[in-house]
mmCIF file with all atom_site columns, C-alpha atoms in Angstrom:
data_model
loop_
_atom_site.group_PDB
_atom_site.id
_atom_site.type_symbol
_atom_site.label_atom_id
_atom_site.label_alt_id
_atom_site.label_comp_id
_atom_site.label_asym_id
_atom_site.label_entity_id
_atom_site.label_seq_id
_atom_site.pdbx_PDB_ins_code
_atom_site.Cartn_x
_atom_site.Cartn_y
_atom_site.Cartn_z
_atom_site.occupancy
_atom_site.B_iso_or_equiv
_atom_site.pdbx_formal_charge
_atom_site.auth_seq_id
_atom_site.auth_comp_id
_atom_site.auth_asym_id
_atom_site.auth_atom_id
_atom_site.pdbx_PDB_model_num
ATOM 1  C CA . MET A 1 1  ? 27.551 27.193 134.533 1.00 0.00 ? 1  MET A CA 1
ATOM 2  C CA . ILE A 1 2  ? 27.169 24.573 137.408 1.00 0.00 ? 2  ILE A CA 1
ATOM 3  C CA . PRO A 1 3  ? 24.972 25.707 140.342 1.00 0.00 ? 3  PRO A CA 1
ATOM 4  C CA . TRP A 1 4  ? 26.877 26.131 143.542 1.00 0.00 ? 4  TRP A CA 1
ATOM 5  C CA . TRP A 1 5  ? 24.700 23.629 145.483 1.00 0.00 ? 5  TRP A CA 1
ATOM 6  C CA . LEU A 1 6  ? 25.995 20.860 143.245 1.00 0.00 ? 6  LEU A CA 1
ATOM 7  C CA . PHE A 1 7  ? 29.360 21.195 144.589 1.00 0.00 ? 7  PHE A CA 1
ATOM 8  C CA . SER A 1 8  ? 28.156 20.482 148.022 1.00 0.00 ? 8  SER A CA 1
ATOM 9  C CA . LEU A 1 9  ? 27.006 17.072 146.709 1.00 0.00 ? 9  LEU A CA 1
ATOM 10 C CA . ASN A 1 10 ? 30.609 16.427 145.278 1.00 0.00 ? 10 ASN A CA 1
ATOM 11 C CA . ILE A 1 11 ? 29.025 16.090 141.946 1.00 0.00 ? 11 ILE A CA 1
ATOM 12 C CA . CYS A 1 12 ? 32.095 17.994 140.442 1.00 0.00 ? 12 CYS A CA 1
ATOM 13 C CA . PHE A 1 13 ? 34.029 14.950 140.808 1.00 0.00 ? 13 PHE A CA 1
ATOM 14 C CA . PHE A 1 14 ? 31.920 12.975 138.540 1.00 0.00 ? 14 PHE A CA 1
ATOM 15 C CA . PHE A 1 15 ? 33.191 14.811 135.553 1.00 0.00 ? 15 PHE A CA 1
ATOM 16 C CA . GLN A 1 16 ? 36.462 14.000 133.870 1.00 0.00 ? 16 GLN A CA 1
ATOM 17 C CA . VAL A 1 17 ? 38.643 17.361 133.347 1.00 0.00 ? 17 VAL A CA 1
ATOM 18 C CA . ASP A 1 18 ? 42.322 18.023 132.614 1.00 0.00 ? 18 ASP A CA 1
ATOM 19 C CA . VAL A 1 19 ? 42.733 20.050 135.600 1.00 0.00 ? 19 VAL A CA 1
ATOM 20 C CA . ILE A 1 20 ? 40.827 21.430 138.731 1.00 0.00 ? 20 ILE A CA 1
ATOM 21 C CA . VAL A 1 21 ? 41.450 25.082 139.540 1.00 0.00 ? 21 VAL A CA 1
ATOM 22 C CA . ASN A 1 22 ? 41.181 25.939 143.095 1.00 0.00 ? 22 ASN A CA 1
ATOM 23 C CA . SER A 1 23 ? 41.445 29.475 144.609 1.00 0.00 ? 23 SER A CA 1
ATOM 24 C CA . THR A 1 24 ? 42.912 29.247 147.955 1.00 0.00 ? 24 THR A CA 1
ATOM 25 C CA . ASN A 1 25 ? 44.956 31.212 150.542 1.00 0.00 ? 25 ASN A CA 1
ATOM 26 C CA . THR A 1 26 ? 48.692 31.850 150.424 1.00 0.00 ? 26 THR A CA 1
ATOM 27 C CA . ALA A 1 27 ? 49.385 29.201 153.072 1.00 0.00 ? 27 ALA A CA 1
ATOM 28 C CA . LEU A 1 28 ? 47.715 26.447 150.823 1.00 0.00 ? 28 LEU A CA 1
ATOM 29 C CA . ASP A 1 29 ? 45.588 25.376 153.763 1.00 0.00 ? 29 ASP A CA 1
ATOM 30 C CA . LEU A 1 30 ? 42.903 23.192 152.138 1.00 0.00 ? 30 LEU A CA 1
ATOM 31 C CA . LYS A 1 31 ? 40.589 23.093 155.265 1.00 0.00 ? 31 LYS A CA 1
ATOM 32 C CA . LYS A 1 32 ? 39.864 26.944 154.490 1.00 0.00 ? 32 LYS A CA 1
ATOM 33 C CA . GLY A 1 33 ? 37.496 27.738 151.652 1.00 0.00 ? 33 GLY A CA 1
ATOM 34 C CA . PHE A 1 34 ? 34.465 25.946 150.285 1.00 0.00 ? 34 PHE A CA 1
ATOM 35 C CA . VAL A 1 35 ? 36.109 24.415 147.069 1.00 0.00 ? 35 VAL A CA 1
ATOM 36 C CA . SER A 1 36 ? 39.295 23.691 149.097 1.00 0.00 ? 36 SER A CA 1
ATOM 37 C CA . SER A 1 37 ? 37.592 21.645 151.552 1.00 0.00 ? 37 SER A CA 1
ATOM 38 C CA . LEU A 1 38 ? 35.817 19.675 149.011 1.00 0.00 ? 38 LEU A CA 1
ATOM 39 C CA . ILE A 1 39 ? 39.126 18.976 147.262 1.00 0.00 ? 39 ILE A CA 1
ATOM 40 C CA . LEU A 1 40 ? 40.595 17.930 150.714 1.00 0.00 ? 40 LEU A CA 1
ATOM 41 C CA . LYS A 1 41 ? 37.620 15.827 151.401 1.00 0.00 ? 41 LYS A CA 1
ATOM 42 C CA . GLU A 1 42 ? 38.231 13.917 148.128 1.00 0.00 ? 42 GLU A CA 1
ATOM 43 C CA . GLY A 1 43 ? 41.850 13.744 148.266 1.00 0.00 ? 43 GLY A CA 1
ATOM 44 C CA . GLY A 1 44 ? 42.215 13.120 151.815 1.00 0.00 ? 44 GLY A CA 1
ATOM 45 C CA . GLN A 1 45 ? 45.096 14.147 154.279 1.00 0.00 ? 45 GLN A CA 1
ATOM 46 C CA . GLU A 1 46 ? 47.600 12.723 151.826 1.00 0.00 ? 46 GLU A CA 1
ATOM 47 C CA . LEU A 1 47 ? 46.736 15.643 149.518 1.00 0.00 ? 47 LEU A CA 1
ATOM 48 C CA . GLN A 1 48 ? 47.396 18.334 152.095 1.00 0.00 ? 48 GLN A CA 1
ATOM 49 C CA . ASP A 1 49 ? 50.673 16.539 153.014 1.00 0.00 ? 49 ASP A CA 1
ATOM 50 C CA . GLU A 1 50 ? 51.673 16.781 149.374 1.00 0.00 ? 50 GLU A CA 1
ATOM 51 C CA . VAL A 1 51 ? 50.935 20.284 149.152 1.00 0.00 ? 51 VAL A CA 1
ATOM 52 C CA . LYS A 1 52 ? 52.981 21.112 152.293 1.00 0.00 ? 52 LYS A CA 1
ATOM 53 C CA . LYS A 1 53 ? 55.707 19.012 150.941 1.00 0.00 ? 53 LYS A CA 1
ATOM 54 C CA . LYS A 1 54 ? 56.115 20.851 147.701 1.00 0.00 ? 54 LYS A CA 1
ATOM 55 C CA . TYR A 1 55 ? 55.026 24.276 148.975 1.00 0.00 ? 55 TYR A CA 1
ATOM 56 C CA . GLY A 1 56 ? 56.166 24.326 152.670 1.00 0.00 ? 56 GLY A CA 1
ATOM 57 C CA . ARG A 1 57 ? 56.271 28.164 152.815 1.00 0.00 ? 57 ARG A CA 1
ATOM 58 C CA . GLY A 1 58 ? 53.093 28.598 150.703 1.00 0.00 ? 58 GLY A CA 1
ATOM 59 C CA . ILE A 1 59 ? 52.781 30.785 147.760 1.00 0.00 ? 59 ILE A CA 1
ATOM 60 C CA . GLY A 1 60 ? 52.540 34.569 147.011 1.00 0.00 ? 60 GLY A CA 1
ATOM 61 C CA . TYR A 1 61 ? 49.381 36.308 145.951 1.00 0.00 ? 61 TYR A CA 1
ATOM 62 C CA . GLY A 1 62 ? 48.891 35.856 142.257 1.00 0.00 ? 62 GLY A CA 1
ATOM 63 C CA . LYS A 1 63 ? 50.916 32.637 142.108 1.00 0.00 ? 63 LYS A CA 1
ATOM 64 C CA . ILE A 1 64 ? 50.010 29.029 141.174 1.00 0.00 ? 64 ILE A CA 1
ATOM 65 C CA . ALA A 1 65 ? 50.849 25.729 142.768 1.00 0.00 ? 65 ALA A CA 1
ATOM 66 C CA . ALA A 1 66 ? 50.376 22.490 140.871 1.00 0.00 ? 66 ALA A CA 1
ATOM 67 C CA . THR A 1 67 ? 49.797 19.380 142.725 1.00 0.00 ? 67 THR A CA 1
ATOM 68 C CA . PRO A 1 68 ? 49.031 15.831 141.619 1.00 0.00 ? 68 PRO A CA 1
ATOM 69 C CA . PHE A 1 69 ? 45.550 14.628 142.259 1.00 0.00 ? 69 PHE A CA 1
ATOM 70 C CA . LYS A 1 70 ? 44.852 10.959 142.522 1.00 0.00 ? 70 LYS A CA 1
ATOM 71 C CA . SER A 1 71 ? 41.154 11.038 141.528 1.00 0.00 ? 71 SER A CA 1
ATOM 72 C CA . THR A 1 72 ? 38.953 9.827  138.711 1.00 0.00 ? 72 THR A CA 1
ATOM 73 C CA . ALA A 1 73 ? 38.142 13.610 137.997 1.00 0.00 ? 73 ALA A CA 1
ATOM 74 C CA . SER A 1 74 ? 41.521 15.044 137.287 1.00 0.00 ? 74 SER A CA 1
ATOM 75 C CA . GLN A 1 75 ? 45.194 14.228 137.508 1.00 0.00 ? 75 GLN A CA 1
ATOM 76 C CA . THR A 1 76 ? 46.209 17.710 138.459 1.00 0.00 ? 76 THR A CA 1
ATOM 77 C CA . ILE A 1 77 ? 44.962 20.674 140.610 1.00 0.00 ? 77 ILE A CA 1
ATOM 78 C CA . PHE A 1 78 ? 46.090 24.296 140.191 1.00 0.00 ? 78 PHE A CA 1
ATOM 79 C CA . HIS A 1 79 ? 45.926 26.207 143.421 1.00 0.00 ? 79 HIS A CA 1
ATOM 80 C CA . GLY A 1 80 ? 45.798 29.910 143.003 1.00 0.00 ? 80 GLY A CA 1
ATOM 81 C CA . ALA A 1 81 ? 46.215 32.401 145.714 1.00 0.00 ? 81 ALA A CA 1
ATOM 82 C CA . LEU A 1 82 ? 44.122 35.409 144.733 1.00 0.00 ? 82 LEU A CA 1
ATOM 83 C CA . TYR A 1 83 ? 44.339 38.930 146.083 1.00 0.00 ? 83 TYR A CA 1
ATOM 84 C CA . GLU A 1 84 ? 41.881 39.502 148.956 1.00 0.00 ? 84 GLU A CA 1
ATOM 85 C CA . ARG A 1 85 ? 38.878 41.895 148.356 1.00 0.00 ? 85 ARG A CA 1
ATOM 86 C CA . SER A 1 86 ? 38.146 44.721 150.411 1.00 0.00 ? 86 SER A CA 1
ATOM 87 C CA . ASN A 1 87 ? 34.605 45.279 151.780 1.00 0.00 ? 87 ASN A CA 1
ATOM 88 C CA . SER A 1 88 ? 34.025 47.897 148.934 1.00 0.00 ? 88 SER A CA 1
ATOM 89 C CA . ARG A 1 89 ? 33.224 46.771 145.524 1.00 0.00 ? 89 ARG A CA 1
ATOM 90 C CA . LYS A 1 90 ? 36.589 47.589 144.129 1.00 0.00 ? 90 LYS A CA 1
ATOM 91 C CA . PRO A 1 91 ? 39.435 45.057 144.442 1.00 0.00 ? 91 PRO A CA 1
ATOM 92 C CA . SER A 1 92 ? 42.028 45.914 147.090 1.00 0.00 ? 92 SER A CA 1
ATOM 93 C CA . ARG A 1 93 ? 44.851 45.043 144.603 1.00 0.00 ? 93 ARG A CA 1
ATOM 94 C CA . LYS A 1 94 ? 45.171 44.526 140.786 1.00 0.00 ? 94 LYS A CA 1
ATOM 95 C CA . ALA A 1 95 ? 45.892 41.159 139.872 1.00 0.00 ? 95 ALA A CA 1
#
């Protein structure tokens, strides 16, 4: 497992992978969330514009959005909108 602090150095973009998986919100706002913001920093506003063009209304919980990614790390990103957790230790909804 890669330590979380390596992601803050964008070292995750030094690896070549088939796909990058990103948990995000239903609006697919890449400015929100730690990994989303790193992906946005790497892909630029062009990536956010592509997401909005393909998924203008966002996606529902439990759904996946696939977007192209012009990066040396990967050609595709899968954005998944996960169910939100409550403050208790139990998930608020079953996936």
